[in-house]
Amino acid sequence: AQTVTQSQPEMSVQEAETVTLSCTYDTSESDYYLFWYKQPPSRQMILVIRQEAYKQQNATENRFSVNFQKAAKSFSLKISDSQLGDAAMYFCACLGGGAQKLVFGQGTRLTINP
Amino acid sequence: KAGVTQTPRYLIKTRGQQVTLSCSPISGHRSVSWYQQTPGQGLQFLFEYFSETQRNKGNFPGRFSGRQFSNSRSEMNVSTLELGDSALYLCASSLVSGNTGELFFGEGSRLTVL
């Protein structure tokens, strides 16, 4: 079984600045994946970035990068050069154990201040 | 390529009624998962279907059921509706089942139970 914890219910950042969203997880699986999903006000969940647990290198996708600390079971998301379109709920999620079953954190609402 | 399509987008029911929600996955995707999203409980996994078989099930009562057709389209049904069933129901599709990661979400069906 997995658990995912996001300790920041809300975050705000000035446009063009950098913000980091925190996530910790717990799993007994040796083979698992971690994700950050974005849910804008239109509600459709969009995959932001994905990290395979067996890879030591941190995943990056353009302005989005993660800091994956496997021993600490930490998986934070860094958004560089924040844009107004980045405003959304961000969910950290874990998938493992051979089941196509995402376990989500409670989410962090990110506000971008112009 | 069309995305994941969920119908209806909005619906209102009264306690005791039953409801059926539909999900058409991305063409070629064979796995369909369902999630319930509420402000209090967050995102919770309901079940996953792959090749017309239920692969995994979350911790929901038997009133929640689903099925998948040969064209991979899926339906979920909730019988004897309760006020607490009011939620956004999200469907997600993926190419295959198991620890493969990336899920693609639909925009959801917003169910209100009065």
PDB file of N, CA and C in Angstrom, chain A residues 31-33 35 37 39 42-47 50 91 95-106, chain B residues 9-10 33 35 37 40-41 43 45 48 56 88 90 94 96 98-103 105-108 110:
ATOM      1  N   ASP A  31       9.349  -1.400  -6.919  1.00  0.00           N
ATOM      2  CA  ASP A  31       9.137  -0.904  -8.275  1.00  0.00           C
ATOM      3  C   ASP A  31       7.925   0.019  -8.267  1.00  0.00           C
ATOM      4  N   TYR A  32       8.165   1.301  -8.425  1.00  0.00           N
ATOM      5  CA  TYR A  32       7.046   2.234  -8.392  1.00  0.00           C
ATOM      6  C   TYR A  32       7.365   3.477  -9.211  1.00  0.00           C
ATOM      7  N   TYR A  33       6.331   4.238  -9.486  1.00  0.00           N
ATOM      8  CA  TYR A  33       6.455   5.474 -10.242  1.00  0.00           C
ATOM      9  C   TYR A  33       5.862   6.611  -9.404  1.00  0.00           C
ATOM     10  N   PHE A  35       4.450  10.755  -9.756  1.00  0.00           N
ATOM     11  CA  PHE A  35       3.917  11.695 -10.740  1.00  0.00           C
ATOM     12  C   PHE A  35       3.538  13.011 -10.072  1.00  0.00           C
ATOM     13  N   TYR A  37       0.619  15.725 -11.173  1.00  0.00           N
ATOM     14  CA  TYR A  37      -0.475  16.056 -12.069  1.00  0.00           C
ATOM     15  C   TYR A  37      -0.951  17.465 -11.759  1.00  0.00           C
ATOM     16  N   GLN A  39      -4.264  20.111 -12.195  1.00  0.00           N
ATOM     17  CA  GLN A  39      -5.694  20.182 -12.467  1.00  0.00           C
ATOM     18  C   GLN A  39      -6.117  21.642 -12.483  1.00  0.00           C
ATOM     19  N   SER A  42     -10.562  24.123 -15.220  1.00  0.00           N
ATOM     20  CA  SER A  42     -11.405  23.382 -16.168  1.00  0.00           C
ATOM     21  C   SER A  42     -11.543  21.921 -15.777  1.00  0.00           C
ATOM     22  N   ARG A  43     -10.768  21.483 -14.779  1.00  0.00           N
ATOM     23  CA  ARG A  43     -10.850  20.185 -14.124  1.00  0.00           C
ATOM     24  C   ARG A  43     -10.101  19.031 -14.766  1.00  0.00           C
ATOM     25  N   GLN A  44      -9.698  19.124 -16.021  1.00  0.00           N
ATOM     26  CA  GLN A  44      -9.020  17.971 -16.607  1.00  0.00           C
ATOM     27  C   GLN A  44      -7.628  17.828 -16.027  1.00  0.00           C
ATOM     28  N   MET A  45      -7.350  16.686 -15.493  1.00  0.00           N
ATOM     29  CA  MET A  45      -6.066  16.375 -14.893  1.00  0.00           C
ATOM     30  C   MET A  45      -5.043  16.160 -16.016  1.00  0.00           C
ATOM     31  N   ILE A  46      -3.908  16.830 -15.891  1.00  0.00           N
ATOM     32  CA  ILE A  46      -2.871  16.737 -16.919  1.00  0.00           C
ATOM     33  C   ILE A  46      -1.575  16.295 -16.259  1.00  0.00           C
ATOM     34  N   LEU A  47      -0.905  15.344 -16.874  1.00  0.00           N
ATOM     35  CA  LEU A  47       0.383  14.897 -16.348  1.00  0.00           C
ATOM     36  C   LEU A  47       1.438  15.977 -16.568  1.00  0.00           C
ATOM     37  N   ARG A  50       6.904  12.789 -14.651  1.00  0.00           N
ATOM     38  CA  ARG A  50       6.880  11.403 -14.163  1.00  0.00           C
ATOM     39  C   ARG A  50       8.305  10.980 -13.815  1.00  0.00           C
ATOM     40  N   PHE A  91      -1.285  17.811  -7.898  1.00  0.00           N
ATOM     41  CA  PHE A  91      -1.379  16.583  -7.131  1.00  0.00           C
ATOM     42  C   PHE A  91      -0.133  15.736  -7.346  1.00  0.00           C
ATOM     43  N   LEU A  95       2.324   5.259  -7.956  1.00  0.00           N
ATOM     44  CA  LEU A  95       1.749   4.056  -8.564  1.00  0.00           C
ATOM     45  C   LEU A  95       2.762   2.932  -8.407  1.00  0.00           C
ATOM     46  N   GLY A  96       2.315   1.793  -7.885  1.00  0.00           N
ATOM     47  CA  GLY A  96       3.240   0.694  -7.723  1.00  0.00           C
ATOM     48  C   GLY A  96       2.552  -0.603  -7.396  1.00  0.00           C
ATOM     49  N   GLY A  97       3.342  -1.637  -7.249  1.00  0.00           N
ATOM     50  CA  GLY A  97       2.807  -2.933  -6.873  1.00  0.00           C
ATOM     51  C   GLY A  97       2.114  -3.657  -7.998  1.00  0.00           C
ATOM     52  N   GLY A  98       2.376  -3.259  -9.235  1.00  0.00           N
ATOM     53  CA  GLY A  98       1.772  -3.961 -10.366  1.00  0.00           C
ATOM     54  C   GLY A  98       0.342  -3.577 -10.636  1.00  0.00           C
ATOM     55  N   ALA A  99      -0.193  -2.649  -9.866  1.00  0.00           N
ATOM     56  CA  ALA A  99      -1.590  -2.256 -10.049  1.00  0.00           C
ATOM     57  C   ALA A  99      -1.659  -0.883 -10.700  1.00  0.00           C
ATOM     58  N   GLN A 100      -2.551  -0.742 -11.644  1.00  0.00           N
ATOM     59  CA  GLN A 100      -2.746   0.550 -12.307  1.00  0.00           C
ATOM     60  C   GLN A 100      -3.652   1.390 -11.417  1.00  0.00           C
ATOM     61  N   LYS A 101      -3.145   1.726 -10.244  1.00  0.00           N
ATOM     62  CA  LYS A 101      -3.934   2.413  -9.239  1.00  0.00           C
ATOM     63  C   LYS A 101      -3.098   3.545  -8.660  1.00  0.00           C
ATOM     64  N   LEU A 102      -3.449   4.760  -9.012  1.00  0.00           N
ATOM     65  CA  LEU A 102      -2.747   5.926  -8.501  1.00  0.00           C
ATOM     66  C   LEU A 102      -3.233   6.249  -7.096  1.00  0.00           C
ATOM     67  N   VAL A 103      -2.288   6.526  -6.208  1.00  0.00           N
ATOM     68  CA  VAL A 103      -2.609   7.045  -4.884  1.00  0.00           C
ATOM     69  C   VAL A 103      -2.188   8.502  -4.878  1.00  0.00           C
ATOM     70  N   PHE A 104      -3.126   9.383  -4.615  1.00  0.00           N
ATOM     71  CA  PHE A 104      -2.890  10.813  -4.701  1.00  0.00           C
ATOM     72  C   PHE A 104      -2.701  11.449  -3.330  1.00  0.00           C
ATOM     73  N   GLY A 105      -1.938  12.539  -3.328  1.00  0.00           N
ATOM     74  CA  GLY A 105      -1.907  13.414  -2.167  1.00  0.00           C
ATOM     75  C   GLY A 105      -3.137  14.307  -2.179  1.00  0.00           C
ATOM     76  N   GLN A 106      -3.248  15.143  -1.160  1.00  0.00           N
ATOM     77  CA  GLN A 106      -4.431  15.987  -1.026  1.00  0.00           C
ATOM     78  C   GLN A 106      -4.401  17.204  -1.938  1.00  0.00           C
TER      79      GLN A 106
ATOM     80  N   ARG B   9     -21.526  15.324 -18.478  1.00  0.00           N
ATOM     81  CA  ARG B   9     -20.612  16.174 -17.727  1.00  0.00           C
ATOM     82  C   ARG B   9     -21.194  16.592 -16.379  1.00  0.00           C
ATOM     83  N   TYR B  10     -22.468  16.800 -16.356  1.00  0.00           N
ATOM     84  CA  TYR B  10     -23.143  17.209 -15.123  1.00  0.00           C
ATOM     85  C   TYR B  10     -24.460  16.441 -14.990  1.00  0.00           C
ATOM     86  N   SER B  33      -9.596   3.395 -15.803  1.00  0.00           N
ATOM     87  CA  SER B  33      -9.696   3.485 -14.343  1.00  0.00           C
ATOM     88  C   SER B  33     -10.694   4.573 -13.978  1.00  0.00           C
ATOM     89  N   TYR B  35     -11.965   7.226 -10.769  1.00  0.00           N
ATOM     90  CA  TYR B  35     -11.604   7.869  -9.509  1.00  0.00           C
ATOM     91  C   TYR B  35     -12.752   8.764  -9.066  1.00  0.00           C
ATOM     92  N   GLN B  37     -13.530  12.141  -6.829  1.00  0.00           N
ATOM     93  CA  GLN B  37     -12.868  13.310  -6.242  1.00  0.00           C
ATOM     94  C   GLN B  37     -13.871  14.122  -5.437  1.00  0.00           C
ATOM     95  N   GLY B  40     -13.480  16.580   0.660  1.00  0.00           N
ATOM     96  CA  GLY B  40     -13.070  16.001   1.936  1.00  0.00           C
ATOM     97  C   GLY B  40     -12.104  14.841   1.815  1.00  0.00           C
ATOM     98  N   GLN B  41     -12.369  13.944   0.900  1.00  0.00           N
ATOM     99  CA  GLN B  41     -11.573  12.720   0.757  1.00  0.00           C
ATOM    100  C   GLN B  41     -10.527  12.798  -0.341  1.00  0.00           C
ATOM    101  N   LEU B  43      -8.851  12.529  -3.996  1.00  0.00           N
ATOM    102  CA  LEU B  43      -8.985  11.614  -5.129  1.00  0.00           C
ATOM    103  C   LEU B  43      -8.818  10.184  -4.643  1.00  0.00           C
ATOM    104  N   PHE B  45      -9.298   5.991  -5.683  1.00  0.00           N
ATOM    105  CA  PHE B  45      -9.418   4.996  -6.738  1.00  0.00           C
ATOM    106  C   PHE B  45     -10.655   4.135  -6.519  1.00  0.00           C
ATOM    107  N   GLU B  48     -10.367  -0.456 -11.794  1.00  0.00           N
ATOM    108  CA  GLU B  48      -9.721  -0.446 -13.094  1.00  0.00           C
ATOM    109  C   GLU B  48     -10.197  -1.641 -13.904  1.00  0.00           C
ATOM    110  N   ASN B  56      -8.452  -4.247 -10.670  1.00  0.00           N
ATOM    111  CA  ASN B  56      -8.241  -3.766  -9.312  1.00  0.00           C
ATOM    112  C   ASN B  56      -9.496  -3.050  -8.837  1.00  0.00           C
ATOM    113  N   LEU B  88     -16.996  14.598  -8.101  1.00  0.00           N
ATOM    114  CA  LEU B  88     -16.537  14.593  -9.485  1.00  0.00           C
ATOM    115  C   LEU B  88     -15.975  13.200  -9.745  1.00  0.00           C
ATOM    116  N   LEU B  90     -13.887  10.905 -12.134  1.00  0.00           N
ATOM    117  CA  LEU B  90     -12.899  11.009 -13.198  1.00  0.00           C
ATOM    118  C   LEU B  90     -12.582   9.640 -13.767  1.00  0.00           C
ATOM    119  N   SER B  94      -5.257   4.275 -20.136  1.00  0.00           N
ATOM    120  CA  SER B  94      -3.853   4.057 -20.447  1.00  0.00           C
ATOM    121  C   SER B  94      -3.753   2.912 -21.441  1.00  0.00           C
ATOM    122  N   VAL B  96      -1.877   0.181 -21.499  1.00  0.00           N
ATOM    123  CA  VAL B  96      -1.912  -1.146 -20.909  1.00  0.00           C
ATOM    124  C   VAL B  96      -2.135  -1.003 -19.414  1.00  0.00           C
ATOM    125  N   GLY B  98      -1.043  -2.199 -15.306  1.00  0.00           N
ATOM    126  CA  GLY B  98       0.170  -2.492 -14.554  1.00  0.00           C
ATOM    127  C   GLY B  98       1.026  -1.271 -14.331  1.00  0.00           C
ATOM    128  N   ASN B  99       2.236  -1.492 -13.918  1.00  0.00           N
ATOM    129  CA  ASN B  99       3.146  -0.411 -13.552  1.00  0.00           C
ATOM    130  C   ASN B  99       3.729   0.315 -14.752  1.00  0.00           C
ATOM    131  N   THR B 100       2.882   0.809 -15.584  1.00  0.00           N
ATOM    132  CA  THR B 100       3.411   1.469 -16.771  1.00  0.00           C
ATOM    133  C   THR B 100       3.322   2.975 -16.652  1.00  0.00           C
ATOM    134  N   GLY B 101       2.673   3.444 -15.609  1.00  0.00           N
ATOM    135  CA  GLY B 101       2.620   4.877 -15.408  1.00  0.00           C
ATOM    136  C   GLY B 101       1.505   5.556 -16.159  1.00  0.00           C
ATOM    137  N   GLU B 102       1.870   6.567 -16.878  1.00  0.00           N
ATOM    138  CA  GLU B 102       1.043   7.612 -17.430  1.00  0.00           C
ATOM    139  C   GLU B 102      -0.410   7.282 -17.732  1.00  0.00           C
ATOM    140  N   LEU B 103      -1.301   7.996 -17.036  1.00  0.00           N
ATOM    141  CA  LEU B 103      -2.723   7.902 -17.277  1.00  0.00           C
ATOM    142  C   LEU B 103      -3.204   9.208 -17.892  1.00  0.00           C
ATOM    143  N   PHE B 105      -6.520  11.569 -18.316  1.00  0.00           N
ATOM    144  CA  PHE B 105      -7.804  11.780 -17.654  1.00  0.00           C
ATOM    145  C   PHE B 105      -8.808  12.501 -18.541  1.00  0.00           C
ATOM    146  N   GLY B 106     -10.076  12.187 -18.310  1.00  0.00           N
ATOM    147  CA  GLY B 106     -11.156  12.945 -18.901  1.00  0.00           C
ATOM    148  C   GLY B 106     -11.490  14.148 -18.037  1.00  0.00           C
ATOM    149  N   GLU B 107     -12.474  14.925 -18.467  1.00  0.00           N
ATOM    150  CA  GLU B 107     -12.844  16.139 -17.734  1.00  0.00           C
ATOM    151  C   GLU B 107     -13.760  15.845 -16.561  1.00  0.00           C
ATOM    152  N   GLY B 108     -14.283  14.635 -16.486  1.00  0.00           N
ATOM    153  CA  GLY B 108     -15.066  14.241 -15.336  1.00  0.00           C
ATOM    154  C   GLY B 108     -16.561  14.407 -15.508  1.00  0.00           C
ATOM    155  N   ARG B 110     -19.686  15.497 -13.095  1.00  0.00           N
ATOM    156  CA  ARG B 110     -20.017  16.086 -11.788  1.00  0.00           C
ATOM    157  C   ARG B 110     -21.392  15.602 -11.379  1.00  0.00           C
TER     158      ARG B 110
END
